[in-house]
Amino acid sequence: MTDTGFDFNAFQRQVIEEFRANRGRVGGPFEGSALALLTTIGARSGRPRTSPLAYLTIAGQPLVVASAMGADKNPDWYHNILRNPIVTVETGEETYEAVAAAPAGAERDALFAGVVAADPGFGEYQQKTARRIPVVTLTRIDTAGVDRARGLGDFLVESHDWLRDELGGLRRQVDELIAGGDAPLQAGRPGLGHEMRRRCLDFCAALEQHHTGENRGAFPMLAQRFPGLAPVLDRLGQEHEVVARLQQELQALVGSYEPGRTDLARLRLDLESLATRLENHYRYEERAIVSALNSLGPAPDLG
Ligand SMILES: [Fe+2]
Ligand SMILES: [Fe+2]
């Protein structure tokens, strides 16, 4: 609430309700203007946040403008899209997912000139502030047609689930070893410890292959199709590096496995921290790129 007694949040909630009840038509100060509801994921809270915004199409490109009515600070939703560029757009007639991007330099200026030509009010907002008002393009993630077929994004989730299961099995196996199964070779038969070692090295190889596939395949394809995803892909790539280091430590420890000598408690802790890192990584990756990946094509048919 401001000192004038005007509750901006309550006003926004009312606009959102009216918009949804009337298929995008809103009265009052917005009478006759094209609005959209933009839902972003809070940069700090991680929770969805919906903002009613003027919705324009300039040179065939749907966009919104981070004008904040000429205030000196960028609106919160703008910070949100820099962190999580996957957004939901409600136009009143349809709802779609999109990748939001904020073009810089001449590209931004050309779009902003188009915005001002379409609605001179935005030129007035720009004059109120030294901030260069960002233009935010919305590139639709086309999920039509991939709803029934398994898409590349679905394949990613399945791969994660498989890796989750493998790591879970490995942790149980180490628990068994700690509980007393870590016996040296018996009558020439490899014991549980050796089986764990093989399984652990197989898991590391599969994980490395998964991340290499993303770094060399999925991520470059996404970067080309959705430039707005660049910050997300950078973050995911950095997480891959952190995971690779943990994985190398694990491989070194397990590679030199010797029943009765290898520190199983440390191995268990290493697996634990790898599992925690990986789970956070999978979750972020699934939230941020699954629908975009599904729009790129069908899942590979591995027979
Ligand atoms: Fe990944
Ligand atoms: Fe992944």
PDB file of C-alpha atoms and ligand atoms in Angstrom:
ATOM      1  CA  MET A   1       0.000   0.000   0.000  1.00  0.00           C
ATOM      2  CA  THR A   2       1.367   3.432  -0.918  1.00  0.00           C
ATOM      3  CA  ASP A   3       0.896   6.601   1.124  1.00  0.00           C
ATOM      4  CA  THR A   4      -1.966   7.616  -1.174  1.00  0.00           C
ATOM      5  CA  GLY A   5      -3.890   4.614   0.126  1.00  0.00           C
ATOM      6  CA  PHE A   6      -3.776   2.923  -3.271  1.00  0.00           C
ATOM      7  CA  ASP A   7      -3.167  -0.815  -2.969  1.00  0.00           C
ATOM      8  CA  PHE A   8      -1.397  -1.766  -6.201  1.00  0.00           C
ATOM      9  CA  ASN A   9      -1.418  -5.507  -5.461  1.00  0.00           C
ATOM     10  CA  ALA A  10      -5.161  -5.531  -4.816  1.00  0.00           C
ATOM     11  CA  PHE A  11      -5.690  -3.562  -8.026  1.00  0.00           C
ATOM     12  CA  GLN A  12      -3.594  -6.082  -9.976  1.00  0.00           C
ATOM     13  CA  ARG A  13      -5.503  -9.008  -8.488  1.00  0.00           C
ATOM     14  CA  GLN A  14      -8.760  -7.399  -9.547  1.00  0.00           C
ATOM     15  CA  VAL A  15      -7.493  -6.831 -13.099  1.00  0.00           C
ATOM     16  CA  ILE A  16      -6.335 -10.469 -13.301  1.00  0.00           C
ATOM     17  CA  GLU A  17      -9.726 -11.761 -12.119  1.00  0.00           C
ATOM     18  CA  GLU A  18     -11.610  -9.553 -14.545  1.00  0.00           C
ATOM     19  CA  PHE A  19      -9.270 -10.571 -17.379  1.00  0.00           C
ATOM     20  CA  ARG A  20      -9.820 -14.275 -16.750  1.00  0.00           C
ATOM     21  CA  ALA A  21     -13.581 -13.923 -16.280  1.00  0.00           C
ATOM     22  CA  ASN A  22     -14.021 -11.961 -19.524  1.00  0.00           C
ATOM     23  CA  ARG A  23     -11.620 -13.740 -21.854  1.00  0.00           C
ATOM     24  CA  GLY A  24      -9.080 -10.955 -21.799  1.00  0.00           C
ATOM     25  CA  ARG A  25     -11.363  -7.916 -21.772  1.00  0.00           C
ATOM     26  CA  VAL A  26     -10.796  -5.474 -18.948  1.00  0.00           C
ATOM     27  CA  GLY A  27     -12.527  -2.145 -18.247  1.00  0.00           C
ATOM     28  CA  GLY A  28     -11.377   0.917 -16.340  1.00  0.00           C
ATOM     29  CA  PRO A  29      -8.014   2.363 -17.344  1.00  0.00           C
ATOM     30  CA  PHE A  30      -7.343  -0.633 -19.610  1.00  0.00           C
ATOM     31  CA  GLU A  31     -10.549  -0.342 -21.645  1.00  0.00           C
ATOM     32  CA  GLY A  32      -9.771  -1.158 -25.264  1.00  0.00           C
ATOM     33  CA  SER A  33      -6.075  -2.002 -24.836  1.00  0.00           C
ATOM     34  CA  ALA A  34      -4.608  -5.394 -25.620  1.00  0.00           C
ATOM     35  CA  LEU A  35      -3.440  -6.993 -22.408  1.00  0.00           C
ATOM     36  CA  ALA A  36      -1.864 -10.301 -21.543  1.00  0.00           C
ATOM     37  CA  LEU A  37      -1.206 -11.976 -18.239  1.00  0.00           C
ATOM     38  CA  LEU A  38       2.440 -12.909 -17.924  1.00  0.00           C
ATOM     39  CA  THR A  39       3.258 -15.559 -15.328  1.00  0.00           C
ATOM     40  CA  THR A  40       6.908 -15.714 -14.326  1.00  0.00           C
ATOM     41  CA  ILE A  41       8.698 -17.737 -11.647  1.00  0.00           C
ATOM     42  CA  GLY A  42       9.946 -15.564  -8.771  1.00  0.00           C
ATOM     43  CA  ALA A  43      13.757 -15.185  -8.933  1.00  0.00           C
ATOM     44  CA  ARG A  44      14.008 -15.459  -5.161  1.00  0.00           C
ATOM     45  CA  SER A  45      10.766 -17.137  -4.077  1.00  0.00           C
ATOM     46  CA  GLY A  46      10.565 -19.712  -6.891  1.00  0.00           C
ATOM     47  CA  ARG A  47       6.797 -19.143  -6.868  1.00  0.00           C
ATOM     48  CA  PRO A  48       4.672 -18.173  -9.865  1.00  0.00           C
ATOM     49  CA  ARG A  49       3.775 -14.518 -10.150  1.00  0.00           C
ATOM     50  CA  THR A  50       1.246 -13.097 -12.580  1.00  0.00           C
ATOM     51  CA  SER A  51       1.370  -9.571 -13.998  1.00  0.00           C
ATOM     52  CA  PRO A  52      -1.145  -7.911 -16.351  1.00  0.00           C
ATOM     53  CA  LEU A  53       0.807  -6.165 -19.107  1.00  0.00           C
ATOM     54  CA  ALA A  54       0.232  -4.426 -22.427  1.00  0.00           C
ATOM     55  CA  TYR A  55       0.727  -7.069 -25.100  1.00  0.00           C
ATOM     56  CA  LEU A  56       1.979  -5.909 -28.467  1.00  0.00           C
ATOM     57  CA  THR A  57       3.062  -7.555 -31.684  1.00  0.00           C
ATOM     58  CA  ILE A  58       5.820  -5.628 -33.467  1.00  0.00           C
ATOM     59  CA  ALA A  59       7.065  -6.893 -36.830  1.00  0.00           C
ATOM     60  CA  GLY A  60       5.391 -10.235 -36.126  1.00  0.00           C
ATOM     61  CA  GLN A  61       7.065 -10.575 -32.719  1.00  0.00           C
ATOM     62  CA  PRO A  62       4.814 -10.766 -29.621  1.00  0.00           C
ATOM     63  CA  LEU A  63       6.298  -8.760 -26.764  1.00  0.00           C
ATOM     64  CA  VAL A  64       5.767  -6.952 -23.498  1.00  0.00           C
ATOM     65  CA  VAL A  65       7.567  -3.875 -22.213  1.00  0.00           C
ATOM     66  CA  ALA A  66       9.232  -3.574 -18.798  1.00  0.00           C
ATOM     67  CA  SER A  67       8.141   0.061 -18.492  1.00  0.00           C
ATOM     68  CA  ALA A  68       6.882   0.022 -14.875  1.00  0.00           C
ATOM     69  CA  MET A  69       5.106   3.206 -16.048  1.00  0.00           C
ATOM     70  CA  GLY A  70       8.419   5.050 -16.266  1.00  0.00           C
ATOM     71  CA  ALA A  71       9.695   4.195 -12.769  1.00  0.00           C
ATOM     72  CA  ASP A  72      13.462   4.134 -12.255  1.00  0.00           C
ATOM     73  CA  LYS A  73      13.510   0.465 -11.318  1.00  0.00           C
ATOM     74  CA  ASN A  74      12.823  -2.484 -13.563  1.00  0.00           C
ATOM     75  CA  PRO A  75       9.682  -4.365 -12.545  1.00  0.00           C
ATOM     76  CA  ASP A  76      10.066  -7.582 -10.525  1.00  0.00           C
ATOM     77  CA  TRP A  77       8.786  -9.756 -13.359  1.00  0.00           C
ATOM     78  CA  TYR A  78      11.711  -8.534 -15.482  1.00  0.00           C
ATOM     79  CA  HIS A  79      14.224  -9.829 -12.900  1.00  0.00           C
ATOM     80  CA  ASN A  80      12.308 -13.088 -12.818  1.00  0.00           C
ATOM     81  CA  ILE A  81      12.649 -13.710 -16.554  1.00  0.00           C
ATOM     82  CA  LEU A  82      16.408 -13.106 -16.440  1.00  0.00           C
ATOM     83  CA  ARG A  83      16.657 -16.044 -14.069  1.00  0.00           C
ATOM     84  CA  ASN A  84      13.836 -18.210 -15.445  1.00  0.00           C
ATOM     85  CA  PRO A  85      12.994 -17.242 -19.021  1.00  0.00           C
ATOM     86  CA  ILE A  86      10.220 -19.834 -19.407  1.00  0.00           C
ATOM     87  CA  VAL A  87       6.935 -17.965 -18.938  1.00  0.00           C
ATOM     88  CA  THR A  88       3.224 -18.533 -19.396  1.00  0.00           C
ATOM     89  CA  VAL A  89       1.280 -16.064 -21.518  1.00  0.00           C
ATOM     90  CA  GLU A  90      -2.514 -15.711 -21.295  1.00  0.00           C
ATOM     91  CA  THR A  91      -3.987 -13.596 -24.056  1.00  0.00           C
ATOM     92  CA  GLY A  92      -7.632 -14.190 -23.177  1.00  0.00           C
ATOM     93  CA  GLU A  93      -8.091 -16.318 -26.261  1.00  0.00           C
ATOM     94  CA  GLU A  94      -5.330 -18.779 -25.526  1.00  0.00           C
ATOM     95  CA  THR A  95      -2.637 -19.693 -23.042  1.00  0.00           C
ATOM     96  CA  TYR A  96       0.817 -20.632 -24.191  1.00  0.00           C
ATOM     97  CA  GLU A  97       4.314 -21.169 -22.859  1.00  0.00           C
ATOM     98  CA  ALA A  98       7.113 -19.013 -24.184  1.00  0.00           C
ATOM     99  CA  VAL A  99      10.773 -18.205 -23.788  1.00  0.00           C
ATOM    100  CA  ALA A 100      11.218 -14.573 -22.766  1.00  0.00           C
ATOM    101  CA  ALA A 101      14.279 -12.682 -23.973  1.00  0.00           C
ATOM    102  CA  ALA A 102      15.475  -9.094 -23.605  1.00  0.00           C
ATOM    103  CA  PRO A 103      17.330  -8.148 -26.798  1.00  0.00           C
ATOM    104  CA  ALA A 104      20.066  -5.528 -26.440  1.00  0.00           C
ATOM    105  CA  GLY A 105      21.432  -2.703 -28.571  1.00  0.00           C
ATOM    106  CA  ALA A 106      20.045  -1.970 -32.009  1.00  0.00           C
ATOM    107  CA  GLU A 107      17.597  -4.866 -31.862  1.00  0.00           C
ATOM    108  CA  ARG A 108      16.019  -3.501 -28.678  1.00  0.00           C
ATOM    109  CA  ASP A 109      15.965   0.039 -30.092  1.00  0.00           C
ATOM    110  CA  ALA A 110      14.219  -1.045 -33.299  1.00  0.00           C
ATOM    111  CA  LEU A 111      11.573  -2.946 -31.337  1.00  0.00           C
ATOM    112  CA  PHE A 112      11.108  -0.051 -28.906  1.00  0.00           C
ATOM    113  CA  ALA A 113      10.628   2.375 -31.820  1.00  0.00           C
ATOM    114  CA  GLY A 114       7.893   0.028 -33.068  1.00  0.00           C
ATOM    115  CA  VAL A 115       6.340  -0.035 -29.604  1.00  0.00           C
ATOM    116  CA  VAL A 116       6.248   3.777 -29.402  1.00  0.00           C
ATOM    117  CA  ALA A 117       4.749   3.998 -32.891  1.00  0.00           C
ATOM    118  CA  ALA A 118       1.998   1.594 -31.809  1.00  0.00           C
ATOM    119  CA  ASP A 119       1.436   3.191 -28.412  1.00  0.00           C
ATOM    120  CA  PRO A 120       3.047   6.618 -27.779  1.00  0.00           C
ATOM    121  CA  GLY A 121       2.449   6.218 -24.036  1.00  0.00           C
ATOM    122  CA  PHE A 122       5.594   4.097 -23.885  1.00  0.00           C
ATOM    123  CA  GLY A 123       7.636   6.990 -25.303  1.00  0.00           C
ATOM    124  CA  GLU A 124       6.389   9.123 -22.407  1.00  0.00           C
ATOM    125  CA  TYR A 125       7.417   6.447 -19.905  1.00  0.00           C
ATOM    126  CA  GLN A 126      10.898   6.378 -21.440  1.00  0.00           C
ATOM    127  CA  GLN A 127      11.204  10.157 -21.003  1.00  0.00           C
ATOM    128  CA  LYS A 128      10.466   9.825 -17.289  1.00  0.00           C
ATOM    129  CA  THR A 129      13.499   7.661 -16.563  1.00  0.00           C
ATOM    130  CA  ALA A 130      17.199   7.392 -17.379  1.00  0.00           C
ATOM    131  CA  ARG A 131      16.770   3.606 -17.398  1.00  0.00           C
ATOM    132  CA  ARG A 132      16.652   2.176 -20.915  1.00  0.00           C
ATOM    133  CA  ILE A 133      13.257   0.478 -20.781  1.00  0.00           C
ATOM    134  CA  PRO A 134      13.680  -3.203 -21.721  1.00  0.00           C
ATOM    135  CA  VAL A 135      11.585  -4.789 -24.443  1.00  0.00           C
ATOM    136  CA  VAL A 136      10.847  -8.446 -23.709  1.00  0.00           C
ATOM    137  CA  THR A 137      10.136 -10.729 -26.641  1.00  0.00           C
ATOM    138  CA  LEU A 138       7.994 -13.822 -26.148  1.00  0.00           C
ATOM    139  CA  THR A 139       8.872 -16.770 -28.370  1.00  0.00           C
ATOM    140  CA  ARG A 140       6.208 -19.406 -28.244  1.00  0.00           C
ATOM    141  CA  ILE A 141       7.173 -22.925 -27.291  1.00  0.00           C
ATOM    142  CA  ASP A 142       5.038 -24.896 -29.648  1.00  0.00           C
ATOM    143  CA  THR A 143       3.874 -27.997 -27.832  1.00  0.00           C
ATOM    144  CA  ALA A 144       1.116 -28.808 -30.321  1.00  0.00           C
ATOM    145  CA  GLY A 145       1.589 -32.223 -31.858  1.00  0.00           C
ATOM    146  CA  VAL A 146       4.094 -33.393 -29.252  1.00  0.00           C
ATOM    147  CA  ASP A 147       1.412 -33.913 -26.609  1.00  0.00           C
ATOM    148  CA  ARG A 148       0.755 -37.484 -27.590  1.00  0.00           C
ATOM    149  CA  ALA A 149       4.153 -38.439 -28.968  1.00  0.00           C
ATOM    150  CA  ARG A 150       7.050 -38.576 -26.537  1.00  0.00           C
ATOM    151  CA  GLY A 151       9.131 -35.475 -27.031  1.00  0.00           C
ATOM    152  CA  LEU A 152      12.824 -34.862 -26.450  1.00  0.00           C
ATOM    153  CA  GLY A 153      11.950 -33.266 -23.118  1.00  0.00           C
ATOM    154  CA  ASP A 154      10.064 -36.370 -21.977  1.00  0.00           C
ATOM    155  CA  PHE A 155      13.112 -38.402 -22.937  1.00  0.00           C
ATOM    156  CA  LEU A 156      15.245 -36.168 -20.706  1.00  0.00           C
ATOM    157  CA  VAL A 157      12.952 -36.815 -17.733  1.00  0.00           C
ATOM    158  CA  GLU A 158      13.025 -40.577 -18.377  1.00  0.00           C
ATOM    159  CA  SER A 159      16.836 -40.480 -18.468  1.00  0.00           C
ATOM    160  CA  HIS A 160      16.873 -38.620 -15.156  1.00  0.00           C
ATOM    161  CA  ASP A 161      14.518 -41.169 -13.606  1.00  0.00           C
ATOM    162  CA  TRP A 162      16.785 -43.996 -14.740  1.00  0.00           C
ATOM    163  CA  LEU A 163      19.857 -42.241 -13.290  1.00  0.00           C
ATOM    164  CA  ARG A 164      17.924 -41.583 -10.045  1.00  0.00           C
ATOM    165  CA  ASP A 165      17.098 -45.303  -9.731  1.00  0.00           C
ATOM    166  CA  GLU A 166      20.673 -46.382 -10.449  1.00  0.00           C
ATOM    167  CA  LEU A 167      22.126 -44.045  -7.863  1.00  0.00           C
ATOM    168  CA  GLY A 168      19.500 -45.169  -5.329  1.00  0.00           C
ATOM    169  CA  GLY A 169      20.464 -48.828  -5.923  1.00  0.00           C
ATOM    170  CA  LEU A 170      24.116 -47.983  -5.551  1.00  0.00           C
ATOM    171  CA  ARG A 171      23.540 -46.241  -2.231  1.00  0.00           C
ATOM    172  CA  ARG A 172      21.617 -49.269  -0.921  1.00  0.00           C
ATOM    173  CA  GLN A 173      24.468 -51.517  -2.001  1.00  0.00           C
ATOM    174  CA  VAL A 174      27.011 -49.413  -0.103  1.00  0.00           C
ATOM    175  CA  ASP A 175      24.703 -49.524   2.942  1.00  0.00           C
ATOM    176  CA  GLU A 176      24.766 -53.330   2.739  1.00  0.00           C
ATOM    177  CA  LEU A 177      28.534 -53.309   2.528  1.00  0.00           C
ATOM    178  CA  ILE A 178      28.742 -51.070   5.574  1.00  0.00           C
ATOM    179  CA  ALA A 179      26.356 -53.433   7.363  1.00  0.00           C
ATOM    180  CA  GLY A 180      28.877 -56.227   6.966  1.00  0.00           C
ATOM    181  CA  GLY A 181      28.949 -57.542   3.442  1.00  0.00           C
ATOM    182  CA  ASP A 182      32.371 -56.118   2.588  1.00  0.00           C
ATOM    183  CA  ALA A 183      34.144 -59.472   2.531  1.00  0.00           C
ATOM    184  CA  PRO A 184      37.291 -60.209   0.532  1.00  0.00           C
ATOM    185  CA  LEU A 185      37.120 -62.577  -2.439  1.00  0.00           C
ATOM    186  CA  GLN A 186      35.540 -65.867  -1.445  1.00  0.00           C
ATOM    187  CA  ALA A 187      36.499 -68.959  -3.391  1.00  0.00           C
ATOM    188  CA  GLY A 188      37.424 -66.846  -6.373  1.00  0.00           C
ATOM    189  CA  ARG A 189      33.932 -65.301  -6.674  1.00  0.00           C
ATOM    190  CA  PRO A 190      33.686 -61.560  -6.808  1.00  0.00           C
ATOM    191  CA  GLY A 191      31.965 -60.313  -3.646  1.00  0.00           C
ATOM    192  CA  LEU A 192      29.352 -57.633  -3.183  1.00  0.00           C
ATOM    193  CA  GLY A 193      32.083 -55.000  -2.977  1.00  0.00           C
ATOM    194  CA  HIS A 194      33.291 -55.746  -6.477  1.00  0.00           C
ATOM    195  CA  GLU A 195      29.780 -55.708  -7.811  1.00  0.00           C
ATOM    196  CA  MET A 196      29.283 -52.301  -6.209  1.00  0.00           C
ATOM    197  CA  ARG A 197      32.510 -51.089  -7.766  1.00  0.00           C
ATOM    198  CA  ARG A 198      31.409 -52.148 -11.246  1.00  0.00           C
ATOM    199  CA  ARG A 199      27.963 -50.652 -10.764  1.00  0.00           C
ATOM    200  CA  CYS A 200      29.428 -47.380  -9.508  1.00  0.00           C
ATOM    201  CA  LEU A 201      31.787 -47.032 -12.465  1.00  0.00           C
ATOM    202  CA  ASP A 202      28.931 -47.874 -14.875  1.00  0.00           C
ATOM    203  CA  PHE A 203      26.787 -45.204 -13.248  1.00  0.00           C
ATOM    204  CA  CYS A 204      29.550 -42.590 -13.557  1.00  0.00           C
ATOM    205  CA  ALA A 205      29.997 -43.454 -17.233  1.00  0.00           C
ATOM    206  CA  ALA A 206      26.243 -43.191 -17.881  1.00  0.00           C
ATOM    207  CA  LEU A 207      26.046 -39.854 -16.070  1.00  0.00           C
ATOM    208  CA  GLU A 208      28.985 -38.492 -18.001  1.00  0.00           C
ATOM    209  CA  GLN A 209      27.413 -39.604 -21.246  1.00  0.00           C
ATOM    210  CA  HIS A 210      24.120 -37.952 -20.297  1.00  0.00           C
ATOM    211  CA  HIS A 211      25.807 -34.625 -19.567  1.00  0.00           C
ATOM    212  CA  THR A 212      28.008 -34.801 -22.658  1.00  0.00           C
ATOM    213  CA  GLY A 213      24.848 -35.376 -24.699  1.00  0.00           C
ATOM    214  CA  GLU A 214      23.267 -32.292 -23.177  1.00  0.00           C
ATOM    215  CA  ASN A 215      26.379 -30.119 -23.566  1.00  0.00           C
ATOM    216  CA  ARG A 216      26.936 -31.086 -27.198  1.00  0.00           C
ATOM    217  CA  GLY A 217      23.402 -31.811 -28.387  1.00  0.00           C
ATOM    218  CA  ALA A 218      20.398 -30.527 -26.500  1.00  0.00           C
ATOM    219  CA  PHE A 219      21.875 -27.271 -25.170  1.00  0.00           C
ATOM    220  CA  PRO A 220      23.277 -25.945 -28.472  1.00  0.00           C
ATOM    221  CA  MET A 221      19.974 -26.796 -30.196  1.00  0.00           C
ATOM    222  CA  LEU A 222      18.046 -24.933 -27.510  1.00  0.00           C
ATOM    223  CA  ALA A 223      20.446 -21.954 -27.580  1.00  0.00           C
ATOM    224  CA  GLN A 224      19.932 -21.607 -31.307  1.00  0.00           C
ATOM    225  CA  ARG A 225      16.159 -21.888 -31.198  1.00  0.00           C
ATOM    226  CA  PHE A 226      15.603 -19.906 -27.968  1.00  0.00           C
ATOM    227  CA  PRO A 227      18.342 -17.276 -27.407  1.00  0.00           C
ATOM    228  CA  GLY A 228      16.531 -16.197 -24.222  1.00  0.00           C
ATOM    229  CA  LEU A 229      17.501 -19.483 -22.605  1.00  0.00           C
ATOM    230  CA  ALA A 230      21.213 -18.500 -22.565  1.00  0.00           C
ATOM    231  CA  PRO A 231      21.365 -17.753 -18.801  1.00  0.00           C
ATOM    232  CA  VAL A 232      19.612 -21.028 -17.971  1.00  0.00           C
ATOM    233  CA  LEU A 233      21.930 -23.039 -20.219  1.00  0.00           C
ATOM    234  CA  ASP A 234      24.995 -21.326 -18.713  1.00  0.00           C
ATOM    235  CA  ARG A 235      23.863 -22.250 -15.233  1.00  0.00           C
ATOM    236  CA  LEU A 236      23.135 -25.850 -16.240  1.00  0.00           C
ATOM    237  CA  GLY A 237      26.559 -26.130 -17.916  1.00  0.00           C
ATOM    238  CA  GLN A 238      28.266 -24.865 -14.742  1.00  0.00           C
ATOM    239  CA  GLU A 239      26.353 -27.416 -12.693  1.00  0.00           C
ATOM    240  CA  HIS A 240      27.598 -30.135 -15.030  1.00  0.00           C
ATOM    241  CA  GLU A 241      31.167 -29.082 -14.215  1.00  0.00           C
ATOM    242  CA  VAL A 242      30.546 -29.239 -10.456  1.00  0.00           C
ATOM    243  CA  VAL A 243      28.967 -32.683 -10.834  1.00  0.00           C
ATOM    244  CA  ALA A 244      31.884 -33.859 -13.012  1.00  0.00           C
ATOM    245  CA  ARG A 245      34.334 -32.992 -10.224  1.00  0.00           C
ATOM    246  CA  LEU A 246      32.322 -34.922  -7.618  1.00  0.00           C
ATOM    247  CA  GLN A 247      32.040 -37.798 -10.026  1.00  0.00           C
ATOM    248  CA  GLN A 248      35.811 -37.889 -10.615  1.00  0.00           C
ATOM    249  CA  GLU A 249      36.468 -38.046  -6.867  1.00  0.00           C
ATOM    250  CA  LEU A 250      33.998 -40.876  -6.597  1.00  0.00           C
ATOM    251  CA  GLN A 251      35.587 -42.732  -9.507  1.00  0.00           C
ATOM    252  CA  ALA A 252      39.031 -42.383  -7.927  1.00  0.00           C
ATOM    253  CA  LEU A 253      37.772 -43.731  -4.608  1.00  0.00           C
ATOM    254  CA  VAL A 254      35.842 -46.621  -6.110  1.00  0.00           C
ATOM    255  CA  GLY A 255      38.401 -47.356  -8.833  1.00  0.00           C
ATOM    256  CA  SER A 256      40.947 -48.274  -6.162  1.00  0.00           C
ATOM    257  CA  TYR A 257      38.363 -50.263  -4.176  1.00  0.00           C
ATOM    258  CA  GLU A 258      39.737 -52.943  -1.900  1.00  0.00           C
ATOM    259  CA  PRO A 259      37.497 -54.894   0.476  1.00  0.00           C
ATOM    260  CA  GLY A 260      38.237 -54.032   4.068  1.00  0.00           C
ATOM    261  CA  ARG A 261      40.521 -51.143   3.134  1.00  0.00           C
ATOM    262  CA  THR A 262      38.361 -48.666   1.227  1.00  0.00           C
ATOM    263  CA  ASP A 263      36.702 -46.073   3.463  1.00  0.00           C
ATOM    264  CA  LEU A 264      33.048 -46.991   2.904  1.00  0.00           C
ATOM    265  CA  ALA A 265      31.728 -44.249   5.183  1.00  0.00           C
ATOM    266  CA  ARG A 266      33.445 -41.683   3.012  1.00  0.00           C
ATOM    267  CA  LEU A 267      32.138 -43.376  -0.111  1.00  0.00           C
ATOM    268  CA  ARG A 268      28.632 -43.212   1.331  1.00  0.00           C
ATOM    269  CA  LEU A 269      29.028 -39.475   2.048  1.00  0.00           C
ATOM    270  CA  ASP A 270      30.375 -38.835  -1.453  1.00  0.00           C
ATOM    271  CA  LEU A 271      27.380 -40.635  -2.942  1.00  0.00           C
ATOM    272  CA  GLU A 272      25.091 -38.600  -0.708  1.00  0.00           C
ATOM    273  CA  SER A 273      26.485 -35.263  -1.799  1.00  0.00           C
ATOM    274  CA  LEU A 274      26.460 -36.311  -5.454  1.00  0.00           C
ATOM    275  CA  ALA A 275      22.816 -37.382  -5.108  1.00  0.00           C
ATOM    276  CA  THR A 276      21.809 -34.052  -3.549  1.00  0.00           C
ATOM    277  CA  ARG A 277      23.592 -32.014  -6.216  1.00  0.00           C
ATOM    278  CA  LEU A 278      22.149 -34.121  -8.980  1.00  0.00           C
ATOM    279  CA  GLU A 279      18.589 -33.955  -7.689  1.00  0.00           C
ATOM    280  CA  ASN A 280      18.720 -30.151  -7.582  1.00  0.00           C
ATOM    281  CA  HIS A 281      20.213 -30.120 -11.058  1.00  0.00           C
ATOM    282  CA  TYR A 282      17.606 -32.484 -12.533  1.00  0.00           C
ATOM    283  CA  ARG A 283      14.780 -30.498 -10.988  1.00  0.00           C
ATOM    284  CA  TYR A 284      15.980 -27.167 -12.319  1.00  0.00           C
ATOM    285  CA  GLU A 285      16.710 -28.676 -15.721  1.00  0.00           C
ATOM    286  CA  GLU A 286      13.290 -30.314 -15.896  1.00  0.00           C
ATOM    287  CA  ARG A 287      11.490 -27.127 -14.883  1.00  0.00           C
ATOM    288  CA  ALA A 288      13.474 -24.883 -17.198  1.00  0.00           C
ATOM    289  CA  ILE A 289      13.905 -26.801 -20.456  1.00  0.00           C
ATOM    290  CA  VAL A 290      11.513 -29.760 -20.760  1.00  0.00           C
ATOM    291  CA  SER A 291       8.764 -27.940 -22.655  1.00  0.00           C
ATOM    292  CA  ALA A 292      11.290 -26.128 -24.840  1.00  0.00           C
ATOM    293  CA  LEU A 293      12.927 -29.480 -25.654  1.00  0.00           C
ATOM    294  CA  ASN A 294       9.594 -31.114 -26.385  1.00  0.00           C
ATOM    295  CA  SER A 295       8.975 -28.412 -28.979  1.00  0.00           C
ATOM    296  CA  LEU A 296      12.209 -29.332 -30.769  1.00  0.00           C
ATOM    297  CA  GLY A 297      11.192 -32.836 -31.715  1.00  0.00           C
ATOM    298  CA  PRO A 298      10.300 -36.396 -30.767  1.00  0.00           C
ATOM    299  CA  ALA A 299      12.273 -38.547 -28.363  1.00  0.00           C
ATOM    300  CA  PRO A 300      14.914 -40.760 -30.010  1.00  0.00           C
ATOM    301  CA  ASP A 301      13.677 -44.237 -30.773  1.00  0.00           C
ATOM    302  CA  LEU A 302      16.146 -46.488 -29.021  1.00  0.00           C
ATOM    303  CA  GLY A 303      14.233 -49.635 -29.956  1.00  0.00           C
TER     304      GLY A 303
HETATM  305 FE    FE B   1      22.028 -31.676 -17.075  1.00  0.00          FE
HETATM  306 FE    FE B   2      19.940 -33.896 -17.599  1.00  0.00          FE
END
